[in-house]
Coordinates of C-alpha atoms and ligand atoms in Angstrom, one line a residue:
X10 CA 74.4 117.4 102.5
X11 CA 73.6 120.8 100.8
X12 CA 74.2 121.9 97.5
X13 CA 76.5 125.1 98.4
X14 CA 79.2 125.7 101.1
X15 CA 81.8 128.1 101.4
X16 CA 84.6 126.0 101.4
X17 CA 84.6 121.9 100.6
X18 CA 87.4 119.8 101.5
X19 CA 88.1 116.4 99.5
X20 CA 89.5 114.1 102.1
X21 CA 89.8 113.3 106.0
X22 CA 93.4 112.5 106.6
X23 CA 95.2 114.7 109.3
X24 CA 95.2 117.7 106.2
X25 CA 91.6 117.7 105.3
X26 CA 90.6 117.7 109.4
X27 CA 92.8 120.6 110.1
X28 CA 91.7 122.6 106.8
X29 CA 88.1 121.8 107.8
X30 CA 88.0 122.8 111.7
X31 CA 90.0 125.5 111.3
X32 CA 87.3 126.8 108.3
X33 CA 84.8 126.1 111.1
X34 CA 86.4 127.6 113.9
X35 CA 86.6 131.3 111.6
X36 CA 82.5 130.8 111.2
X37 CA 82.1 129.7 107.8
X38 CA 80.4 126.6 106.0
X39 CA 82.6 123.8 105.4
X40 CA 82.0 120.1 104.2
X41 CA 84.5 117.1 104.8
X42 CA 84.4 114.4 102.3
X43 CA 85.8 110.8 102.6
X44 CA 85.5 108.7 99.8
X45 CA 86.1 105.5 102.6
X46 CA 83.6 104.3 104.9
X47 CA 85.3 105.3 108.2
X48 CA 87.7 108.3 108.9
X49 CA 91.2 107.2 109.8
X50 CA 90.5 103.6 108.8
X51 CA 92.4 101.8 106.5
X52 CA 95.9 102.7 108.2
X53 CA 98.6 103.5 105.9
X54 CA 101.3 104.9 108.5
X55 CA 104.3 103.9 110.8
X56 CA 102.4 106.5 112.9
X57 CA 105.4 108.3 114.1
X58 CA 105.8 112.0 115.1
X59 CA 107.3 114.5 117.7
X60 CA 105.8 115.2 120.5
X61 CA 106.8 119.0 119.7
X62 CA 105.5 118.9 116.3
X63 CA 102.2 117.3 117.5
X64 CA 101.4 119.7 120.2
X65 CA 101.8 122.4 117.6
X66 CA 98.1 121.9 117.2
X67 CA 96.7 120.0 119.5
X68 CA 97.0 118.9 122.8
X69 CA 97.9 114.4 122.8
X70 CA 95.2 112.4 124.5
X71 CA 96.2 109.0 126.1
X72 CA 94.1 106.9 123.7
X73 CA 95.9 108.0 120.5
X74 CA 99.0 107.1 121.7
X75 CA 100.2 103.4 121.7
X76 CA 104.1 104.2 122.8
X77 CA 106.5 107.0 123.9
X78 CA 109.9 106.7 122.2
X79 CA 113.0 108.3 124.3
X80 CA 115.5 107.2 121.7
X81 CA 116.5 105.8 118.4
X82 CA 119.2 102.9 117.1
X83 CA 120.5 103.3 113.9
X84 CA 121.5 99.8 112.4
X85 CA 124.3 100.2 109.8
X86 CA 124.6 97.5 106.9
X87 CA 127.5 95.3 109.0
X88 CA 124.6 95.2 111.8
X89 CA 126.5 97.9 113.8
X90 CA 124.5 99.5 116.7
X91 CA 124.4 103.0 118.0
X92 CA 121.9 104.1 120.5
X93 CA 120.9 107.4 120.4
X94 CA 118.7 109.0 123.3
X95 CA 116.7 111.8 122.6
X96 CA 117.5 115.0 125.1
X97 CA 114.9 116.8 125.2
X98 CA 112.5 115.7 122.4
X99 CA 110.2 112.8 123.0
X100 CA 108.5 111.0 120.0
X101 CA 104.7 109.0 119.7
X102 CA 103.9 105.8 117.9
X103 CA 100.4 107.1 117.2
X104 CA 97.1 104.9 117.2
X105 CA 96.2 106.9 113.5
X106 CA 92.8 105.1 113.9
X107 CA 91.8 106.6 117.0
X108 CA 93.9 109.9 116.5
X109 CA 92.6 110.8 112.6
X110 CA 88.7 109.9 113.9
X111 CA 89.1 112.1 116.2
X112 CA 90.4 115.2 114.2
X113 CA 87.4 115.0 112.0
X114 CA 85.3 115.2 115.2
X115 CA 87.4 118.4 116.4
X116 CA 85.8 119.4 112.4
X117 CA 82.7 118.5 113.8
X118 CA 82.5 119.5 116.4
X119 CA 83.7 123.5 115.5
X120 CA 81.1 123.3 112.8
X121 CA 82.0 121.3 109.9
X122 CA 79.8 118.8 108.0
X123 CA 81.5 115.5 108.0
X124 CA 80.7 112.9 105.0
X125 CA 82.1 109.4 104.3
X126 CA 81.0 107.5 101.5
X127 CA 81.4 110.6 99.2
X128 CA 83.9 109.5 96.4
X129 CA 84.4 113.1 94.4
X130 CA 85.1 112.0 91.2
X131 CA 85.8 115.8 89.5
X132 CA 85.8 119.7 89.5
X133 CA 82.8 121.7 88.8
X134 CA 84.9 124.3 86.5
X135 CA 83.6 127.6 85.4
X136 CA 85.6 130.2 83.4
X137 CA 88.8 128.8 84.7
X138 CA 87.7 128.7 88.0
X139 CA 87.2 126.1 90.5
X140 CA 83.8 126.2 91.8
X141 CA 82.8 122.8 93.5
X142 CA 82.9 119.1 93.4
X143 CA 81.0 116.3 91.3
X144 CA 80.7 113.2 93.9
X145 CA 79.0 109.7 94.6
X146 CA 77.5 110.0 97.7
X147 CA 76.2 106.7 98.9
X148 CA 76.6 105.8 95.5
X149 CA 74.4 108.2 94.3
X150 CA 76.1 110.9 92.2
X151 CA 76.0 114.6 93.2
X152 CA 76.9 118.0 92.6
X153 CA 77.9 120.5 95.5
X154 CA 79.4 124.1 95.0
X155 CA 82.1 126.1 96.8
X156 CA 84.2 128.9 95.9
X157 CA 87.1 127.6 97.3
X158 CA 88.1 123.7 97.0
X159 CA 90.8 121.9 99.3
X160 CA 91.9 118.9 98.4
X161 CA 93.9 116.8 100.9
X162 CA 93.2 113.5 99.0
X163 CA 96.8 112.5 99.5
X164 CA 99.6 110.7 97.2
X165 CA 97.4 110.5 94.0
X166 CA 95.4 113.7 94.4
X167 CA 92.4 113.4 92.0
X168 CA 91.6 116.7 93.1
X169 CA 95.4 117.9 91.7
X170 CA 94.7 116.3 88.6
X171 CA 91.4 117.7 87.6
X172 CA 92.5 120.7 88.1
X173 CA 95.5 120.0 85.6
X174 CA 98.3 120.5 88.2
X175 CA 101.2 118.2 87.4
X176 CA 101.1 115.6 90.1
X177 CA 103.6 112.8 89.0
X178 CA 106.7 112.0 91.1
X179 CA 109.8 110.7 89.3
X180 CA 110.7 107.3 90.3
X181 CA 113.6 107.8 91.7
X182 CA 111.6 110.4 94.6
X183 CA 109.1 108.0 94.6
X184 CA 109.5 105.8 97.8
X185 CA 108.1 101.6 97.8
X186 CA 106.8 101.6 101.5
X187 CA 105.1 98.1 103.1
X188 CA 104.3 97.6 106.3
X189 CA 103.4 94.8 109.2
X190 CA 101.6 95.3 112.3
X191 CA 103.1 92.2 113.3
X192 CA 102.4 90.8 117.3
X193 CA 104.7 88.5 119.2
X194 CA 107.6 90.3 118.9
X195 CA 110.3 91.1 121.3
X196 CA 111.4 95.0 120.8
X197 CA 112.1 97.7 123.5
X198 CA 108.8 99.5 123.9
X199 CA 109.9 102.9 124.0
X200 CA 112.8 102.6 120.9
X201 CA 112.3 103.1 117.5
X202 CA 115.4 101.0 115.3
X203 CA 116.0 101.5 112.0
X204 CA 118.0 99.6 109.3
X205 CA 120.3 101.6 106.4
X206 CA 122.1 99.9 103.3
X207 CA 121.9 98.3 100.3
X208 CA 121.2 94.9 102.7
X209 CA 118.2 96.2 104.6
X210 CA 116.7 98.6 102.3
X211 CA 118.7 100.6 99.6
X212 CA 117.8 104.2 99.1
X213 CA 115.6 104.6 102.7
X214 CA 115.6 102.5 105.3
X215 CA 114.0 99.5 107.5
X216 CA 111.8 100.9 110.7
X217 CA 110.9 98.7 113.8
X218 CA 108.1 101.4 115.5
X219 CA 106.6 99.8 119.0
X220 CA 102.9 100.0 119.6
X221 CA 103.3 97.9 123.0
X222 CA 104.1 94.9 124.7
X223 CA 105.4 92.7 121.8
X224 CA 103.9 94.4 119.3
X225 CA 105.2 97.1 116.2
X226 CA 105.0 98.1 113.3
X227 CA 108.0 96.9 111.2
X228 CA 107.9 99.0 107.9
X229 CA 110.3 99.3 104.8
X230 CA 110.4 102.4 102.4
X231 CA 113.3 101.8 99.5
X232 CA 113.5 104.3 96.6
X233 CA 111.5 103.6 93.4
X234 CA 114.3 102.5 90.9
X235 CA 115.8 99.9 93.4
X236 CA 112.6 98.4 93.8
X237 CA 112.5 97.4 90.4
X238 CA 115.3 95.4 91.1
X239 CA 113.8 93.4 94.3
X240 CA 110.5 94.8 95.9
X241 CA 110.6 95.9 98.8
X242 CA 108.2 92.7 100.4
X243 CA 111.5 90.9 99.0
X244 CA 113.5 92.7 101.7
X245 CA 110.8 92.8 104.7
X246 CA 110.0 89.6 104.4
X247 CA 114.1 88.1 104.4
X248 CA 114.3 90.6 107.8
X249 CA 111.3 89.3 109.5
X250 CA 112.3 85.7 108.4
X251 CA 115.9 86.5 110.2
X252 CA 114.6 88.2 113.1
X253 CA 110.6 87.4 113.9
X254 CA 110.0 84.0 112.9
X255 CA 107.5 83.8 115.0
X256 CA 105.4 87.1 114.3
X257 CA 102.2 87.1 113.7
X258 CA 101.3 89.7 111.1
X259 CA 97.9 91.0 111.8
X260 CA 98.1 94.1 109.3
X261 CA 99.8 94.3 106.0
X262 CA 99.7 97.4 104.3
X263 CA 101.4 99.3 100.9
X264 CA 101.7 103.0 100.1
X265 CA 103.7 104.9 98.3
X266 CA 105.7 107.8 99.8
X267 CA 106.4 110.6 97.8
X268 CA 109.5 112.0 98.9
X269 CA 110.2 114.7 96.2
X270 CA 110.5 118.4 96.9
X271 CA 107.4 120.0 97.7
X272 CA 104.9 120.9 94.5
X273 CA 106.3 124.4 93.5
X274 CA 102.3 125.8 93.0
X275 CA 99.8 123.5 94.9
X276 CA 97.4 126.0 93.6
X277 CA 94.6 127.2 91.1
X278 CA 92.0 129.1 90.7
X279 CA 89.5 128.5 93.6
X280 CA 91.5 125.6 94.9
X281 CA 94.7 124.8 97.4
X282 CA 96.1 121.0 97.9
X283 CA 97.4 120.3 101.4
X284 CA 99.7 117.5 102.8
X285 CA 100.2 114.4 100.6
X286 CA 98.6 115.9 98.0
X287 CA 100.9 118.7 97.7
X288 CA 104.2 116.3 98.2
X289 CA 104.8 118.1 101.2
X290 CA 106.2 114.9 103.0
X291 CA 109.9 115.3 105.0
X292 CA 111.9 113.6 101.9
X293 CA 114.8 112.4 104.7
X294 CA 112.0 110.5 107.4
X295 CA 109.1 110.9 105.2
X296 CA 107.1 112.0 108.0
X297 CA 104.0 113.3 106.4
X298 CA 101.3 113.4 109.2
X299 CA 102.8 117.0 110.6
X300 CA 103.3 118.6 107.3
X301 CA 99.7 117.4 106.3
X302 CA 98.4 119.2 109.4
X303 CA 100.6 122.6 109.6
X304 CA 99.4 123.0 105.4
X305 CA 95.7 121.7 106.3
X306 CA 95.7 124.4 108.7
X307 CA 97.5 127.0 106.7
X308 CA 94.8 126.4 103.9
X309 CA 91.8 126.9 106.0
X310 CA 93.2 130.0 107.1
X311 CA 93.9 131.4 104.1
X312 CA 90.3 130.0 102.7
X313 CA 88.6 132.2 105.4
X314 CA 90.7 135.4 104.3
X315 CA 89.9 135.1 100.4
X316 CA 86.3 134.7 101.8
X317 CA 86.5 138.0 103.4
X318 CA 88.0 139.4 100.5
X319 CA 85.9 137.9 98.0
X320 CA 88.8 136.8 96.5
X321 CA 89.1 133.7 95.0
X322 CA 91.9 134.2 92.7
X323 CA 95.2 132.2 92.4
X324 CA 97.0 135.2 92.9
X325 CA 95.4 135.7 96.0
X326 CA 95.9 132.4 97.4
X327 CA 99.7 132.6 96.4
X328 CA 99.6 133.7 100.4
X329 CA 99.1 130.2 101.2
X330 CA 102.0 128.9 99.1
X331 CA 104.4 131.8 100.5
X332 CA 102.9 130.8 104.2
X333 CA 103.7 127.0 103.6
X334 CA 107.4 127.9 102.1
X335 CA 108.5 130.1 104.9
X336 CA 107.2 127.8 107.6
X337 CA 108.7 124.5 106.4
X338 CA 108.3 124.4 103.2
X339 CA 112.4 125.6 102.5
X340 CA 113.6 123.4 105.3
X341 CA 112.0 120.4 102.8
X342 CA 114.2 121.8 99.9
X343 CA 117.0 121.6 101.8
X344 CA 115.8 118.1 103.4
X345 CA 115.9 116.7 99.9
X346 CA 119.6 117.6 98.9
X347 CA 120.6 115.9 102.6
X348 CA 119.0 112.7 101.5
X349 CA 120.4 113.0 98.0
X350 CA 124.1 113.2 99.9
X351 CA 122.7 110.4 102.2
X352 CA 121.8 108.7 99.6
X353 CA 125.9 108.3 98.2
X354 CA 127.2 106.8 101.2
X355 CA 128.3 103.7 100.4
X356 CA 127.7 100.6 103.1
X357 CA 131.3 100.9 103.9
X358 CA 130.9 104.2 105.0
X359 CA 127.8 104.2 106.7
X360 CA 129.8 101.3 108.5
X361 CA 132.8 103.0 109.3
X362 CA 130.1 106.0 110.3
X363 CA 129.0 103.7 113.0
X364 CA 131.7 102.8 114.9
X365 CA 133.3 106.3 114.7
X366 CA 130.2 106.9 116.6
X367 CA 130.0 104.2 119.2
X368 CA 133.4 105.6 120.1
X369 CA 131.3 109.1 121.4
X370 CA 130.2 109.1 125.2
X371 CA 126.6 107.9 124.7
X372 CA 125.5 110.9 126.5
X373 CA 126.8 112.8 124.2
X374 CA 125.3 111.2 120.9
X375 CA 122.9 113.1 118.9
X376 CA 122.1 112.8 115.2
X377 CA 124.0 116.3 115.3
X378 CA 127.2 113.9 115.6
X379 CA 126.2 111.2 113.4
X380 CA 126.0 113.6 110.6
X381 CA 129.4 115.6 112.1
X382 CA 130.9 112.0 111.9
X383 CA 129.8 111.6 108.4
X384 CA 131.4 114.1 107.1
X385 CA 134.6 113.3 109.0
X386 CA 134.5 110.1 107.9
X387 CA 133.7 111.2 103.9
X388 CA 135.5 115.0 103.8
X389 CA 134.1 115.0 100.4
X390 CA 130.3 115.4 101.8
X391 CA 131.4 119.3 103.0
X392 CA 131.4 120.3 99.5
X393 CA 127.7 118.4 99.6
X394 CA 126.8 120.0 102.7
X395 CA 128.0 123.8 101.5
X396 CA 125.9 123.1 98.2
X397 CA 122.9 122.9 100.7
X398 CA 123.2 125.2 102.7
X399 CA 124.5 127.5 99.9
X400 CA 120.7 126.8 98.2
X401 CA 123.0 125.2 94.4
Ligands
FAD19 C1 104.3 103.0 104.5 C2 104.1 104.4 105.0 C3 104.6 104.7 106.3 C4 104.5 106.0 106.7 N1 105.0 106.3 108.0 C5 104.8 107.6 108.5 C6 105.2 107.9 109.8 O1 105.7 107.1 110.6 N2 105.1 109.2 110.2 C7 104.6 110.2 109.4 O2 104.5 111.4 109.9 N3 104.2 109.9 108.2 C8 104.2 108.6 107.7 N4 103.8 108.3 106.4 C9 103.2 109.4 105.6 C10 101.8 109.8 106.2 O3 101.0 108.6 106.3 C11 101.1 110.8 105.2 O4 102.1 111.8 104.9 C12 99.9 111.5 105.8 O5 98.9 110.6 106.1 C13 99.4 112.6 104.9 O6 98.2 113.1 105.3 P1 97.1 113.7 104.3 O7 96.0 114.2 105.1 O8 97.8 114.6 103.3 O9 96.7 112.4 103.4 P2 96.0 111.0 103.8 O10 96.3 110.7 105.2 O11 96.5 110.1 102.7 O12 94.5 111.3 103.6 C14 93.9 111.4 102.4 C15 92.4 111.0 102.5 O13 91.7 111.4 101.3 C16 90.8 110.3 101.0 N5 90.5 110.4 99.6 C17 91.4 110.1 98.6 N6 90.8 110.4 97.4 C18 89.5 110.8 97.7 C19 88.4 111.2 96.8 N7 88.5 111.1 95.5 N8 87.3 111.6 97.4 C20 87.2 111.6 98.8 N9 88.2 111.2 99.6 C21 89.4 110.8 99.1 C22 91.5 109.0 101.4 O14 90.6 108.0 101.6 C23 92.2 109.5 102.7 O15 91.4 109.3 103.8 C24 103.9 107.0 105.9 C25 103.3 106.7 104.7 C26 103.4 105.4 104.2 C27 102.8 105.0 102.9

């Protein structure tokens, strides 16, 4: 490890990779740095995304995929089913292990320096600007400088809060997610399910995702406030009870999803926060892995043009917070308010939701005429949906 580089990046989730190879690819020095012993190891994902919004960046290899989902049921409170195929659009059930080790080695490979075992613990700051990273590496503490810092350290960014940007989520954004890998389980292998209502899992919802012949990942993510209430291990555990008495859980894993809208300025002086770290997680699926990678990939572009320009600045790297805005940033603001409305329906209606749309031809079902339905169902969610679209 050297003492200088022209760009670090704290963290080797799907945001930190991108950020780092695509630093690498432009020709300039970049470090990686995972505080954890392995890269993409321990797992804290359902693993799902689009096979459209995947191949955005890269092309999928066999090995990081465990299953290929072709449709969707959506399980209302009364246990109402509606299948929904997907037309065009096919989704992954990714092997994160596999797929975030090998990111780092696309890093690697294009140039950048790859360390695990490097905990940063703070900024190096110098007349209000960001200029490297204090660290244990190996346990042994070190200094290394930068001009430009990234940090794609995810939910708690350390990085963020160093730097004094106000990272907190409000409870109520603040999703409870928990998680079983669980084996010796009978589910369709190319399906994803999900659960809704106050029964399964109030404010978010219940997620059966296959990863092969009897085997998933069966998740819950319930909002913050109803969690004080019953935690959501409460909830998952009654639903495997009821359904998988059998299952053998060979993973358990806890996170927490921030599901606000996206961090208004992600940056300082000398620094940009991608992905997680930035809140820049869909606040209706909470699909973050994408996100992570389109603003991982963003930053490093924009690190290599302030390098050009010797430029440094905040103002200058406003450019990556207009980039991430206009590409999906917006389409998050306008996310959120559609799960706020989501988030009124009472079980009766998403009940009444359902069988409205059983009645439609299945080949004609989309989550177009769910929501269409919805609103049918509940005229007073127009108003809702004008408010959104109207930007109030
Ligand atoms: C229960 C649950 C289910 C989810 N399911 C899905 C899903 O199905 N699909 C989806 O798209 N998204 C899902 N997400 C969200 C998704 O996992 C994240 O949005 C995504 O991983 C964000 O990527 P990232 O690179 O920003 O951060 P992360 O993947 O969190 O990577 C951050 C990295 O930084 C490292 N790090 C942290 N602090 C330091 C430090 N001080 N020094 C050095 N390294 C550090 C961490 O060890 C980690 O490796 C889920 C999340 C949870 C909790």
């Amino acid at each position: 490890m050297k003492n200088n580089y022209d760009v670090i990046v704290v963290g080797g989730g799907p945001g930190g990779s991108m950020a780092a190879w695509e630093v690498a690819k432009a020709g300039y020095s970049v470090c990686l740095l995972e505080k954890d012993r392995d890269i993409g190891y321990p797992v804290r994902c359902g693993e799902a995304i689009g096979e459209a919004a995947l191949r955005q960046f890269v092309d999928p290899k066999d090995s990081w995929i465990a299953s290929e989902i072709t449709g969707t049921t959506l399980v209302a409170p009364d246990n109402t089913s509606v299948d929904i195929d997907f037309a065009k659009e096919t989704g992954y059930i990714l092997n994160r292990r596999i797929f975030d080790y090998d990111l780092s080695r696309y890093a690697a490979n294009a140039g950048a320096e790859v360390y695990t075992k490097s905990y940063v613990k703070g900024l190096i700051i110098e007349d209000d600007f960001i200029k490297g990273v204090k660290l244990d590496y190996l346990g042994e503490p070190k200094e290394i400088r930068a001009n430009i810092v990234i940090g794609a350290d995810g939910l708690a960014s350390r990085i963020g809060r160093a730097a004094g940007i106000r990272t907190q989520v409000r409870m109520k954004d603040m999703e409870s997610g928990l998680q079983y890998s669980a084996s010796n389980v009978d589910v369709p292998i190319n399906k994803m399910i999900m659960y809704v209502g106050s029964n399964h899992a109030p404010g978010g919802y219940l997620w059966i995702f296959p990863k092969g012949n009897k085997f998933a990942n069966i998740g819950i993510g319930i909002d913050g406030k109803a969690s004080q209430h019953k935690s959501a291990k409460a909830y998952l555990d009654e639903f495997m009870d009821a359904n998988f008495p059998n299952a053998a859980i060979l993973t358990t894993m806890c996170g927490g999803v921030p599901c606000p809208t996206p961090m208004k300025s992600p940056i300082k002086n000398g620094l940009m926060l991608v992905g997680d770290a930035a809140h820049l997680i869909n606040p209706v699926t909470g699909g973050g892995i994408a996100p992570a990678m389109k603003s991982g990939m963003i930053s490093g572009q924009i690190a290599s043009e302030a390098i050009k320009n010797n430029d440094y600045s905040e103002q200058f790297l406003s450019k990556y917070v207009k980039r991430v805005f206009k590409e999906f940033g917006n389409n998050h603001e306008r996310l959120y308010r559609i799960k706020e409305v989501i988030h009124k329906l009472t079980d009766d209606e998403l009940n009444g939701i359902a069988i409205k749309v059983k009645k439609i031809d299945p080949l004609k079902r989309s989550l177009g005429s769910v929501f269409k339905t919805a609103v049918y169902k509940k005229p007073s969610l127009i108003l809702d949906v004008v408010r959104i679209f109207a930007g109030f």
